[in-house]
Amino acid sequence: MKVLILGGGGVIGQKLAQSLALRGELRGKELTKIVLADIVTPAPVSAPFPVETTTCDIANPASVTACIDADTDVIYVLAAIVSSHAEEDFDLGYKINMTGTINVLERARALGTKPVVVFTSSLAVFGGEVPDPIVDHTLLNPQSSYGTQKAIGELLLTDYSRKGFIDGRGFRLPTISVRPGKPNRAASSFMSSILREPLNGQEAVCPVEEDFLHYYLSPRKCVENLIKGAELAEEDLGQNRNMMMPGKIWSVRQLIDAMTAVVGLEPAKLIRWEADAAIQYIVKGWRFDQAPKKSIKLGLTADDSFEDNIRYYLEDDKPSA
Amino acid sequence: MKVLILGGGGVIGQKLAQSLALRGELRGKELTKIVLADIVTPAPVSAPFPVETTTCDIANPASVTACIDADTDVIYVLAAIVSSHAEEDFDLGYKINMTGTINVLERARALGTKPVVVFTSSLAVFGGEVPDPIVDHTLLNPQSSYGTQKAIGELLLTDYSRKGFIDGRGFRLPTISVRPGKPNRAASSFMSSILREPLNGQEAVCPVEEDFLHYYLSPRKCVENLIKGAELAEEDLGQNRNMMMPGKIWSVRQLIDAMTAVVGLEPAKLIRWEADAAIQYIVKGWRFDQAPKKSIKLGLTADDSFEDNIRYYLEDDKPSA
C-alpha cells in the first residue's frame, strides 16, 4: 500500500503522514511507502517503512506525472492556495486550486488502476442566499474564488469517480483549530492564532467580534477523519463523492473561554481586538450552521468540546520552551 | 451595441439572431452588429445592420481572442458539446464545455470592459439524491459529464462576475421542444423528434415510456428569455448569477396528445416505441420537478400549453412541402 500526500509539507499533510506511520496500515493493507510531495520539499517523517520527500508543482502536468507513480494506491490532495491568497491572486488561485486538481485527476486517470483519491474541499463552498442549516443537498454557492475552485474540484471528483477513472472521496473541512505553526494567508488564520500565540506567551490580533460563530475541527480529528475517509467502502459513498466533514459550532468567546478553562486567565489577556474589514468580508461569507448527515452516518466525527482542541494543541504541537 | 453569439450556427443561436434582427435593439441601445460564430461558419441572418458570420473554435484561446473584439457588448455562450456526445467522448466534452467556457471568460476579462455574458446551462446540472422539487438553492448534483461541465461553467460565471470581470447571467435551459432540424446527439433529441418527424410525415422512435415526465420549453420562449436575460439589471441578479429558465412539466403522452389536438390523429401513428437503455440511463438521471422562483420573479416565462409549442413549430420551423 503506497500513499502519496500532495501538500505533504503542510500542517495536515505532516500530521497525516505521522499518523499513518504509527498505524502502519491503510485500507486493510500494510503500508510500504509514503511519498510526501509539496511545492518545497516537505520535512521528513520517521516511519518503519520508507518515506520519500519530493517537490511537486501541481500546476505543472509533467511535475504531477513525475510524482504520481503507477503503483500509487491512495492519493491525498491537500495542496492548495488558501482563501485570502486565492482572493488576492485570481490567476494563481485558479492555476493551483483548479488546474492543479485537474492535473492530479488526469494523472490518476491515466494510471488505469482506479486509485483512491481523497480530496479536501472546504466549508467555503457554501454561502450566500441559501437557508440555514447547510445540509447534504444544499447548493454549493461560494462567495470567494477559493470556494469556487473547491466546488469545481468536488464536481470533477464525482465525475471522474462516476466514470470509473478514480475512487474519489471529498471532504469539506471545517476550519482547523488549533492549527500549529505560523499564521498563513487563509482568512481563517486568526481562528488559530488567537489561541496559539497566547498559549506560547505571544500577542495575537482578533479581527472579528467575540460573538463571531464558526464551524471548527481540531487537526487531530481532521487527520482521523481523512484516514477513515480513505477507508470507507466505495459502495457506501453514493454517487456524489463529497460530504461535509463533521465539526462543531463555537463563538470566538467560547474558544477563548476554553483556553482559559484549560490553562488559566493569563493567555487571553494577550489578545488585541482590531476589526479587519477585508478578513470580515471573507469569513462572514462563510456558513457555520452546518448539519451533515452523510459523513456522520459513515462514521466521521467531530471534537467533543473545544477544551479538547486546546489540549490536543498542548499535547501534539506546542513548541517546547 | 454589438452582440456576439458563440454557437451562432445552432438552432437557438440562429433564432436568437433572427429575433434580435427584428428587434433592432438590446439593453436600450440600437443594435449595430451581430457576429455569429461557430465551429463551422453559421448560416447568415438578414438584418437592417451588419451580421457577420465566422468560425470560432472555443477550445482554442487564439480563436476565441480573434472572434471577441474589444467592442463586443454582449456575448452569448451557446456553444456546447451536447449531453450524449459529452458522455461518449469525455475529453472532447471537457475541452469544449469546460475549457472552452474558460477561454471565453478569460477573453471577456481581458477586454477590461465588463461585457455582458449570457451563459446557457442546463437542467442536467440537477440529479441524484436530492429532494423534490428542485428549487433555487438545490445542490447542483450532475449525473453526467455534460451536467458537470455546465455546473463548472455556472460557478465560474458567478466568480468572474463577482470580481467585476464580466456581467454574467446564466440560465439552466429546460429541454427545448419542438426543436427544428435533424436529430442530434443530445440524449433529449427524441423529445423533439417524436413530434417533428411525424409532423413532417416521417417515422420517429420513442426510447422511453409514454408516462416519462420532463421539463420543457419552446424555442420561441427560450429566445425571448435569453433576450430578457441579457436585459435584466445587474443589481437584480444576486450574487449567484445562475437561475433556472422557467419551463413546464409534461409527459410524453401529453406531448403527443397536444400534437394530435393541433393536427389530428395521423402523425402520432408514425411513432415507434423502442426502449433504449443508454438514453434512459441519462434522461432518467435528469430532474423534471423544478420550481424556479428567481427567474419567474425577474420576468422570465414558460409556455402556456404544449399545443403552443406545436403551433410555434408549425409557424416558425416546419419545412415547406
XYZ file of C-alpha atoms in Angstrom:
642
model
C 0.000 0.000 0.000
C 1.690 3.166 -1.268
C 0.276 6.525 -0.248
C 1.041 9.887 -1.833
C 0.282 13.099 0.053
C 0.162 16.169 -2.193
C 0.593 19.122 0.114
C 2.670 16.833 2.325
C 4.623 19.752 3.724
C 1.560 21.403 5.248
C 0.232 21.003 8.757
C -2.372 18.378 7.903
C -0.092 16.599 5.439
C 2.637 16.194 8.064
C 0.229 15.046 10.770
C -1.439 12.629 8.372
C 1.941 11.105 7.488
C 2.870 10.804 11.185
C -0.443 9.146 11.946
C -0.110 6.720 9.020
C 3.468 5.925 10.106
C 2.224 4.959 13.585
C -0.648 2.982 12.171
C 1.404 1.010 9.629
C -1.624 0.081 7.543
C -4.439 1.577 5.479
C -7.485 0.011 3.876
C -6.549 -3.311 5.466
C -3.126 -3.451 3.844
C 0.367 -2.917 5.207
C 1.843 0.448 4.306
C 5.008 0.030 2.255
C 5.738 3.617 1.314
C 4.590 7.190 1.850
C 5.557 9.940 -0.573
C 5.290 13.481 0.761
C 5.186 15.989 -2.096
C 4.873 19.751 -1.933
C 5.984 22.901 -3.735
C 9.041 22.897 -1.471
C 10.498 19.627 -0.155
C 8.497 18.588 2.926
C 10.079 17.788 6.268
C 10.785 14.065 6.605
C 8.594 11.873 8.828
C 10.017 8.838 10.566
C 8.281 5.543 9.925
C 9.050 1.803 9.956
C 8.846 1.876 6.140
C 10.336 4.237 3.508
C 9.060 7.835 3.484
C 10.126 9.780 0.410
C 10.011 13.574 0.265
C 9.872 15.342 -3.070
C 8.884 18.583 -4.760
C 5.781 18.703 -6.917
C 4.195 21.671 -8.676
C 0.638 20.517 -9.189
C 0.066 23.295 -11.721
C 2.607 21.549 -13.965
C 1.335 18.293 -15.561
C 4.868 16.926 -16.051
C 5.653 17.506 -12.385
C 2.419 15.753 -11.380
C 3.189 12.818 -13.671
C 6.669 12.527 -12.178
C 5.421 12.360 -8.599
C 2.447 10.003 -9.088
C 3.894 6.566 -9.829
C 1.848 3.797 -11.393
C 1.886 1.848 -8.099
C 0.341 4.648 -6.029
C -2.737 3.242 -4.283
C -4.041 6.282 -2.381
C -3.552 9.943 -3.313
C -4.361 12.654 -0.785
C -4.909 16.021 -2.466
C -4.260 18.559 0.291
C -2.261 21.041 -1.794
C -3.973 24.410 -2.213
C -3.583 28.145 -2.308
C -5.535 29.282 0.755
C -8.562 31.570 0.796
C -7.184 35.101 1.173
C -4.280 34.309 -1.104
C -6.600 32.964 -3.818
C -8.748 36.062 -3.433
C -5.750 38.385 -3.849
C -4.193 36.478 -6.752
C -7.010 35.316 -9.036
C -4.770 33.637 -11.595
C -2.595 31.806 -9.101
C -5.648 30.521 -7.222
C -7.162 29.029 -10.373
C -3.793 27.687 -11.503
C -3.188 25.746 -8.295
C -6.667 25.004 -6.975
C -8.473 24.281 -10.261
C -5.887 23.401 -12.907
C -3.726 21.657 -10.304
C -6.629 19.463 -9.231
C -7.407 18.680 -12.870
C -3.759 17.699 -13.425
C -3.899 15.286 -10.498
C -7.189 13.762 -11.654
C -5.901 13.379 -15.203
C -2.731 11.676 -13.988
C -4.739 9.379 -11.711
C -6.987 8.519 -14.644
C -4.005 7.836 -16.903
C -2.697 5.235 -14.413
C -5.614 2.999 -15.322
C -5.572 1.500 -11.815
C -8.500 3.481 -10.328
C -6.548 4.821 -7.332
C -8.302 6.142 -4.251
C -8.224 9.965 -4.364
C -9.007 11.794 -1.125
C -9.774 15.433 -1.897
C -10.027 18.195 0.698
C -12.740 20.696 -0.067
C -13.810 23.443 2.318
C -16.831 24.999 4.007
C -16.014 27.971 1.751
C -18.094 26.240 -0.944
C -21.185 27.344 0.994
C -22.574 30.846 1.348
C -24.999 33.497 0.214
C -28.753 33.348 -0.174
C -29.393 29.756 0.913
C -31.383 28.837 4.005
C -29.846 27.517 7.234
C -28.908 24.904 8.159
C -26.497 23.765 5.469
C -27.476 20.160 4.718
C -26.057 17.490 2.447
C -28.072 18.699 -0.548
C -27.543 22.454 -0.113
C -26.387 24.406 -3.158
C -22.647 24.991 -3.341
C -22.762 28.778 -3.531
C -19.230 30.029 -2.911
C -18.629 33.671 -2.128
C -14.924 33.604 -2.973
C -12.605 32.350 -5.706
C -11.192 29.782 -3.275
C -14.663 28.374 -2.620
C -15.384 28.347 -6.350
C -12.197 26.415 -7.059
C -13.013 23.867 -4.340
C -16.564 23.441 -5.650
C -15.169 22.754 -9.124
C -12.800 20.172 -7.621
C -15.778 18.456 -5.981
C -17.718 18.264 -9.245
C -14.727 16.800 -11.067
C -14.018 14.297 -8.285
C -17.546 12.933 -8.611
C -17.477 12.818 -12.414
C -14.085 11.082 -12.579
C -15.360 8.579 -9.997
C -18.625 8.012 -11.871
C -16.635 7.218 -14.998
C -14.558 4.697 -13.014
C -11.289 6.590 -13.531
C -10.690 7.022 -9.790
C -12.283 6.077 -6.481
C -12.767 9.604 -5.171
C -13.906 10.859 -1.816
C -14.083 14.559 -0.958
C -14.412 16.183 2.448
C -15.375 19.788 3.142
C -13.117 20.650 6.023
C -14.361 22.823 8.855
C -11.861 25.475 9.916
C -8.979 23.655 11.592
C -8.193 24.972 15.074
C -5.867 25.000 16.893
C -3.614 24.866 13.845
C 0.086 24.824 14.807
C 2.842 26.800 13.150
C 2.770 30.332 11.841
C -0.164 32.423 10.648
C -0.876 31.829 6.948
C -2.817 33.721 4.294
C -6.072 31.917 4.975
C -8.730 34.406 6.076
C -9.364 31.947 8.905
C -5.778 32.172 10.161
C -6.834 34.179 13.238
C -9.116 31.354 14.369
C -5.986 29.531 15.447
C -3.577 32.393 16.094
C -5.761 33.996 18.805
C -5.225 30.761 20.777
C -1.845 29.513 19.599
C 0.119 32.729 20.078
C -1.259 33.387 23.611
C -0.617 29.730 24.554
C 3.001 30.456 23.567
C 3.110 33.700 25.537
C 2.770 35.911 22.463
C 0.300 38.626 21.439
C -2.349 37.934 18.804
C -4.895 40.045 16.937
C -8.563 39.123 16.673
C -10.157 40.808 13.596
C -13.793 39.875 14.408
C -16.184 40.373 17.326
C -16.271 37.861 20.171
C -19.724 36.616 19.188
C -18.475 35.561 15.745
C -19.682 31.992 15.241
C -17.868 29.459 13.148
C -17.505 25.741 12.465
C -14.362 24.076 13.838
C -12.421 20.842 13.971
C -9.094 20.003 15.599
C -6.153 18.868 13.456
C -6.152 15.538 15.332
C -9.789 14.786 14.444
C -9.287 16.028 10.894
C -6.486 13.518 10.348
C -8.573 10.736 11.915
C -11.398 11.586 9.512
C -9.084 11.741 6.488
C -7.855 8.224 7.308
C -11.404 6.962 7.817
C -12.306 8.760 4.600
C -9.771 6.734 2.627
C -11.060 3.538 4.210
C -14.785 3.991 3.538
C -16.238 1.362 1.232
C -16.776 2.782 -2.231
C -20.325 1.466 -2.372
C -21.259 3.469 0.740
C -20.215 6.813 -0.712
C -23.122 7.422 -3.063
C -22.907 8.995 -6.477
C -21.794 12.401 -5.159
C -18.425 11.635 -3.593
C -18.279 14.798 -1.495
C -19.538 15.447 2.008
C -19.102 17.811 4.918
C -16.522 16.676 7.459
C -18.265 16.978 10.842
C -17.331 19.921 13.065
C -18.796 21.919 15.933
C -20.147 25.481 16.065
C -18.452 27.749 18.603
C -18.109 31.520 19.113
C -14.736 33.240 19.418
C -15.685 33.840 23.052
C -16.187 30.080 23.575
C -12.783 29.359 22.023
C -11.114 31.814 24.388
C -13.074 30.558 27.411
C -11.984 27.001 26.583
C -8.358 28.171 26.545
C -8.874 29.871 29.898
C -10.521 26.728 31.322
C -7.504 24.624 30.349
C -4.573 26.965 31.073
C -5.876 29.829 33.240
C -6.540 33.527 32.819
C -3.247 34.945 31.517
C -3.161 33.917 27.815
C -6.496 35.573 26.971
C -5.039 38.908 28.036
C -2.603 38.723 25.107
C -5.425 39.076 22.539
C -5.837 42.509 20.943
C -9.198 43.241 19.288
C -8.792 45.047 15.965
C -11.613 44.771 13.433
C -10.382 43.997 9.885
C -12.908 44.678 7.119
C -11.098 42.601 4.452
C -10.988 39.498 6.644
C -14.563 40.019 7.850
C -15.747 40.277 4.218
C -14.481 36.758 3.550
C -15.226 34.983 6.821
C -18.729 36.422 7.192
C -19.440 34.992 3.736
C -18.821 31.520 5.170
C -21.613 29.473 6.683
C -21.259 27.970 10.124
C -24.693 26.392 10.599
C -23.855 23.013 9.146
C -25.855 19.853 9.708
C -24.049 16.999 7.979
C -25.788 13.636 7.953
C -23.940 11.602 5.337
C -20.465 11.879 6.904
C -21.752 11.213 10.434
C -23.651 8.158 9.211
C -20.411 6.937 7.623
C -18.616 7.225 10.978
C -16.737 10.514 10.731
C -16.703 12.517 13.979
C -16.278 15.998 15.442
C -14.482 17.077 18.639
C -16.368 16.722 21.903
C -15.500 20.150 23.329
C -13.123 22.969 22.418
C -11.211 22.236 25.616
C -10.163 19.069 23.773
C -8.892 21.158 20.851
C -6.780 23.206 23.286
C -5.414 20.053 24.947
C -4.599 18.459 21.574
C -2.539 21.545 20.723
C -0.664 21.367 24.005
C -0.044 17.614 23.636
C 0.728 17.467 19.918
C 2.090 20.811 18.847
C 3.145 23.352 21.449
C 6.832 24.132 20.890
C 8.918 23.190 23.919
C 10.142 26.285 25.765
C -24.493 47.656 -29.334
C -22.513 44.742 -30.749
C -23.631 41.211 -29.939
C -21.602 38.039 -30.363
C -23.345 34.663 -30.432
C -20.986 31.748 -29.833
C -22.790 28.702 -31.125
C -24.455 31.013 -33.645
C -24.930 28.201 -36.114
C -27.165 26.197 -33.790
C -30.928 26.249 -33.591
C -31.138 28.684 -30.683
C -28.259 30.815 -31.976
C -29.953 31.277 -35.336
C -33.349 32.045 -33.832
C -31.793 34.461 -31.346
C -30.063 36.312 -34.182
C -33.305 36.465 -36.191
C -35.175 37.780 -33.194
C -32.529 40.415 -32.437
C -32.529 41.430 -36.121
C -36.292 42.063 -35.971
C -35.980 43.878 -32.667
C -33.142 46.174 -33.706
C -32.149 46.975 -30.130
C -30.924 45.359 -26.919
C -30.474 46.763 -23.439
C -31.984 50.041 -24.622
C -29.415 50.582 -27.356
C -29.582 50.263 -31.114
C -28.001 47.102 -32.453
C -25.129 47.920 -34.801
C -23.710 44.472 -35.407
C -24.254 40.783 -34.708
C -21.419 38.295 -35.054
C -22.473 34.660 -35.435
C -19.576 32.351 -34.611
C -19.491 28.561 -34.595
C -17.184 25.658 -35.279
C -18.393 25.777 -38.893
C -19.487 29.055 -40.479
C -23.096 29.720 -39.477
C -25.864 30.452 -41.955
C -26.298 34.193 -42.496
C -29.253 36.042 -40.965
C -30.747 39.087 -42.669
C -30.939 42.251 -40.599
C -31.063 46.030 -41.104
C -27.482 46.176 -39.738
C -24.344 44.117 -40.473
C -24.405 40.448 -39.497
C -21.002 38.781 -39.676
C -20.565 35.010 -39.768
C -17.286 33.462 -38.721
C -15.704 30.263 -37.460
C -14.571 30.007 -33.857
C -13.140 27.025 -32.006
C -13.840 27.912 -28.384
C -11.378 25.254 -27.244
C -8.626 27.350 -28.861
C -7.776 30.564 -26.955
C -6.352 32.252 -30.071
C -9.547 31.534 -31.979
C -11.624 32.932 -29.111
C -9.468 36.060 -28.950
C -9.856 36.555 -32.685
C -13.640 36.394 -32.604
C -14.279 38.516 -29.486
C -13.444 42.102 -30.418
C -12.820 44.767 -27.820
C -16.096 46.499 -28.753
C -18.295 43.444 -28.100
C -21.002 44.472 -25.623
C -22.932 41.225 -25.167
C -21.592 37.680 -25.566
C -23.999 34.760 -25.746
C -22.279 31.468 -24.916
C -24.480 28.835 -26.562
C -21.683 26.669 -27.957
C -21.514 23.204 -26.420
C -20.980 19.517 -26.998
C -24.371 18.030 -26.163
C -25.140 15.509 -23.445
C -24.784 12.083 -25.084
C -21.813 13.248 -27.093
C -20.043 14.570 -23.971
C -20.802 11.278 -22.249
C -19.290 9.265 -25.097
C -16.231 11.471 -25.575
C -15.031 12.526 -22.119
C -12.053 14.552 -23.343
C -13.925 16.408 -26.067
C -16.739 17.295 -23.666
C -14.340 18.850 -21.162
C -12.363 20.542 -23.931
C -15.393 22.325 -25.372
C -17.761 22.679 -22.437
C -15.263 23.450 -19.657
C -12.031 24.708 -21.233
C -13.990 26.473 -23.983
C -16.083 28.338 -21.425
C -12.932 29.277 -19.501
C -11.385 30.592 -22.736
C -14.415 32.801 -23.358
C -14.456 34.104 -19.784
C -10.719 34.819 -19.877
C -11.053 36.704 -23.153
C -14.024 38.679 -21.811
C -11.997 39.533 -18.717
C -9.010 40.606 -20.806
C -11.202 43.140 -22.654
C -11.416 45.173 -19.460
C -14.872 46.433 -20.500
C -17.001 44.142 -18.304
C -19.125 42.780 -21.156
C -22.477 41.111 -20.531
C -22.011 37.330 -20.808
C -25.161 35.227 -21.186
C -24.349 31.598 -20.446
C -26.645 28.684 -21.187
C -26.529 25.999 -18.543
C -28.883 23.028 -18.422
C -31.264 21.119 -16.186
C -28.628 18.376 -16.450
C -26.839 20.092 -13.525
C -29.530 18.601 -11.256
C -29.980 14.981 -10.272
C -29.423 12.215 -7.785
C -30.208 12.057 -4.104
C -31.732 15.496 -3.594
C -35.360 16.043 -2.615
C -38.057 17.285 -4.983
C -38.877 19.898 -6.003
C -35.693 21.423 -7.391
C -35.596 24.972 -6.003
C -33.238 27.893 -6.476
C -30.907 26.705 -3.709
C -30.828 22.985 -4.576
C -27.414 21.341 -4.859
C -26.074 21.085 -8.394
C -25.604 17.330 -8.462
C -24.994 16.357 -12.070
C -25.250 12.733 -13.123
C -23.312 13.174 -16.375
C -20.138 14.792 -17.641
C -22.234 17.309 -19.583
C -24.033 18.375 -16.410
C -20.710 18.567 -14.560
C -19.245 20.808 -17.241
C -22.279 23.099 -17.166
C -22.156 23.303 -13.344
C -18.494 24.325 -13.561
C -19.420 26.998 -16.102
C -22.034 28.342 -13.678
C -19.544 28.575 -10.819
C -17.035 30.406 -12.996
C -19.677 32.769 -14.373
C -20.550 33.857 -10.838
C -16.943 34.212 -9.728
C -15.892 36.239 -12.783
C -18.954 38.451 -12.210
C -18.215 38.857 -8.503
C -14.712 40.010 -9.362
C -16.181 42.569 -11.797
C -14.531 40.999 -14.854
C -17.864 40.386 -16.610
C -21.566 40.981 -16.060
C -22.652 37.358 -16.223
C -26.087 35.801 -16.266
C -26.615 32.055 -16.584
C -29.806 30.189 -17.439
C -30.453 26.482 -16.961
C -32.425 25.634 -20.055
C -35.286 23.182 -19.888
C -35.320 20.705 -22.753
C -36.176 22.648 -25.891
C -39.126 21.192 -27.794
C -40.146 21.234 -30.569
C -36.581 21.759 -31.751
C -36.383 22.058 -35.570
C -33.798 20.430 -37.800
C -32.271 16.996 -37.537
C -31.855 14.748 -34.505
C -28.614 15.497 -32.652
C -26.514 13.627 -30.089
C -28.322 15.092 -27.114
C -29.958 12.315 -25.102
C -33.041 14.543 -25.213
C -33.122 14.540 -29.003
C -36.188 12.255 -29.081
C -38.193 14.780 -27.105
C -38.420 16.809 -30.295
C -38.062 14.134 -32.944
C -41.143 12.180 -31.832
C -43.138 15.304 -32.747
C -41.091 16.933 -35.506
C -40.679 13.868 -37.711
C -44.384 12.865 -37.531
C -45.405 16.488 -38.209
C -43.307 16.159 -41.385
C -44.847 12.798 -42.305
C -41.852 10.768 -41.162
C -41.379 7.936 -38.680
C -39.765 8.562 -35.292
C -38.584 6.346 -32.443
C -39.533 6.969 -28.814
C -36.952 5.348 -26.469
C -38.901 5.911 -23.204
C -42.347 5.022 -21.875
C -45.281 7.334 -22.526
C -45.514 8.328 -18.848
C -41.946 9.710 -18.898
C -42.165 13.188 -17.377
C -39.840 16.008 -18.298
C -39.423 19.783 -18.202
C -39.903 21.628 -21.498
C -39.726 24.990 -23.182
C -40.347 26.019 -26.792
C -37.508 27.532 -28.847
C -39.578 30.727 -29.221
C -39.903 31.215 -25.441
C -36.286 30.253 -24.904
C -35.129 33.020 -27.233
C -37.493 35.515 -25.568
C -35.992 34.571 -22.197
C -32.416 34.811 -23.468
C -33.115 38.353 -24.669
C -34.802 39.274 -21.377
C -31.867 37.612 -19.638
C -29.390 39.954 -21.306
C -31.564 42.942 -20.374
C -32.008 42.213 -16.657
C -30.499 44.849 -14.402
C -27.246 43.589 -12.919
C -28.307 44.615 -9.404
C -31.380 42.349 -9.633
C -29.386 39.199 -10.373
C -27.993 38.494 -6.915
C -24.550 37.158 -6.166
C -25.171 33.803 -7.845
C -25.695 34.750 -11.464
C -27.377 31.493 -12.455
C -31.012 30.509 -12.396
C -33.439 28.012 -13.849
C -35.168 29.194 -17.015
C -38.880 28.524 -16.421
C -40.428 25.541 -18.183
C -43.428 23.236 -17.810
C -43.661 19.582 -16.791
C -45.338 17.301 -19.310
C -45.394 13.551 -20.033
C -44.509 12.116 -23.438
C -48.197 11.206 -23.704
C -49.174 14.861 -23.154
C -46.732 15.976 -25.858
C -48.247 13.540 -28.327
C -51.815 14.415 -27.320
C -51.014 18.095 -27.881
C -49.775 17.249 -31.375
C -52.972 15.306 -32.030
C -55.096 18.185 -30.712
C -53.443 20.606 -33.142
C -53.036 18.468 -36.314
C -55.217 15.381 -35.908
C -54.694 11.662 -35.385
C -52.350 10.631 -38.189
C -48.904 11.892 -37.064
C -48.968 10.012 -33.720
C -49.243 6.748 -35.656
C -45.735 7.334 -37.051
C -44.144 6.905 -33.606
C -42.442 3.564 -32.935
C -41.847 2.642 -29.296
C -38.406 1.110 -28.753
C -36.889 1.299 -25.273
C -33.231 2.399 -25.302
C -31.304 1.686 -22.095
C -28.420 4.071 -22.853
C -30.732 7.022 -23.438
C -32.915 6.117 -20.453
C -29.795 5.996 -18.233
C -29.089 9.645 -18.997
C -32.580 11.137 -19.198
C -33.858 9.374 -16.078
C -30.927 10.971 -14.242
C -32.407 14.377 -15.057
C -34.855 16.077 -12.746
C -38.149 17.386 -14.046
C -39.777 18.627 -10.847
C -38.432 22.161 -10.984
C -39.866 25.092 -9.064
C -37.921 28.202 -10.067
C -38.724 31.400 -8.195
C -35.861 33.744 -9.004
C -36.252 33.668 -12.793
C -40.038 33.994 -12.634
C -39.731 36.947 -10.264
C -37.351 38.545 -12.766
C -39.956 38.192 -15.536
C -38.864 35.100 -17.435
C -41.754 32.909 -18.603
C -42.731 29.382 -19.672
C -45.118 28.268 -22.423
C -48.838 28.235 -21.627
C -49.601 24.813 -23.111
C -47.774 22.279 -25.259
C -50.276 22.962 -28.029
C -48.495 26.323 -28.249
C -45.156 24.546 -28.670
C -46.654 22.541 -31.572
C -48.082 25.682 -33.188
C -44.773 27.549 -32.813
C -43.069 24.719 -34.682
C -45.625 24.835 -37.477
C -45.411 28.651 -37.717
C -41.657 29.100 -37.300
C -39.937 25.968 -38.450
C -41.862 23.364 -40.422
C -40.135 22.954 -43.790
C -42.459 23.853 -46.664
C -43.525 20.785 -48.592
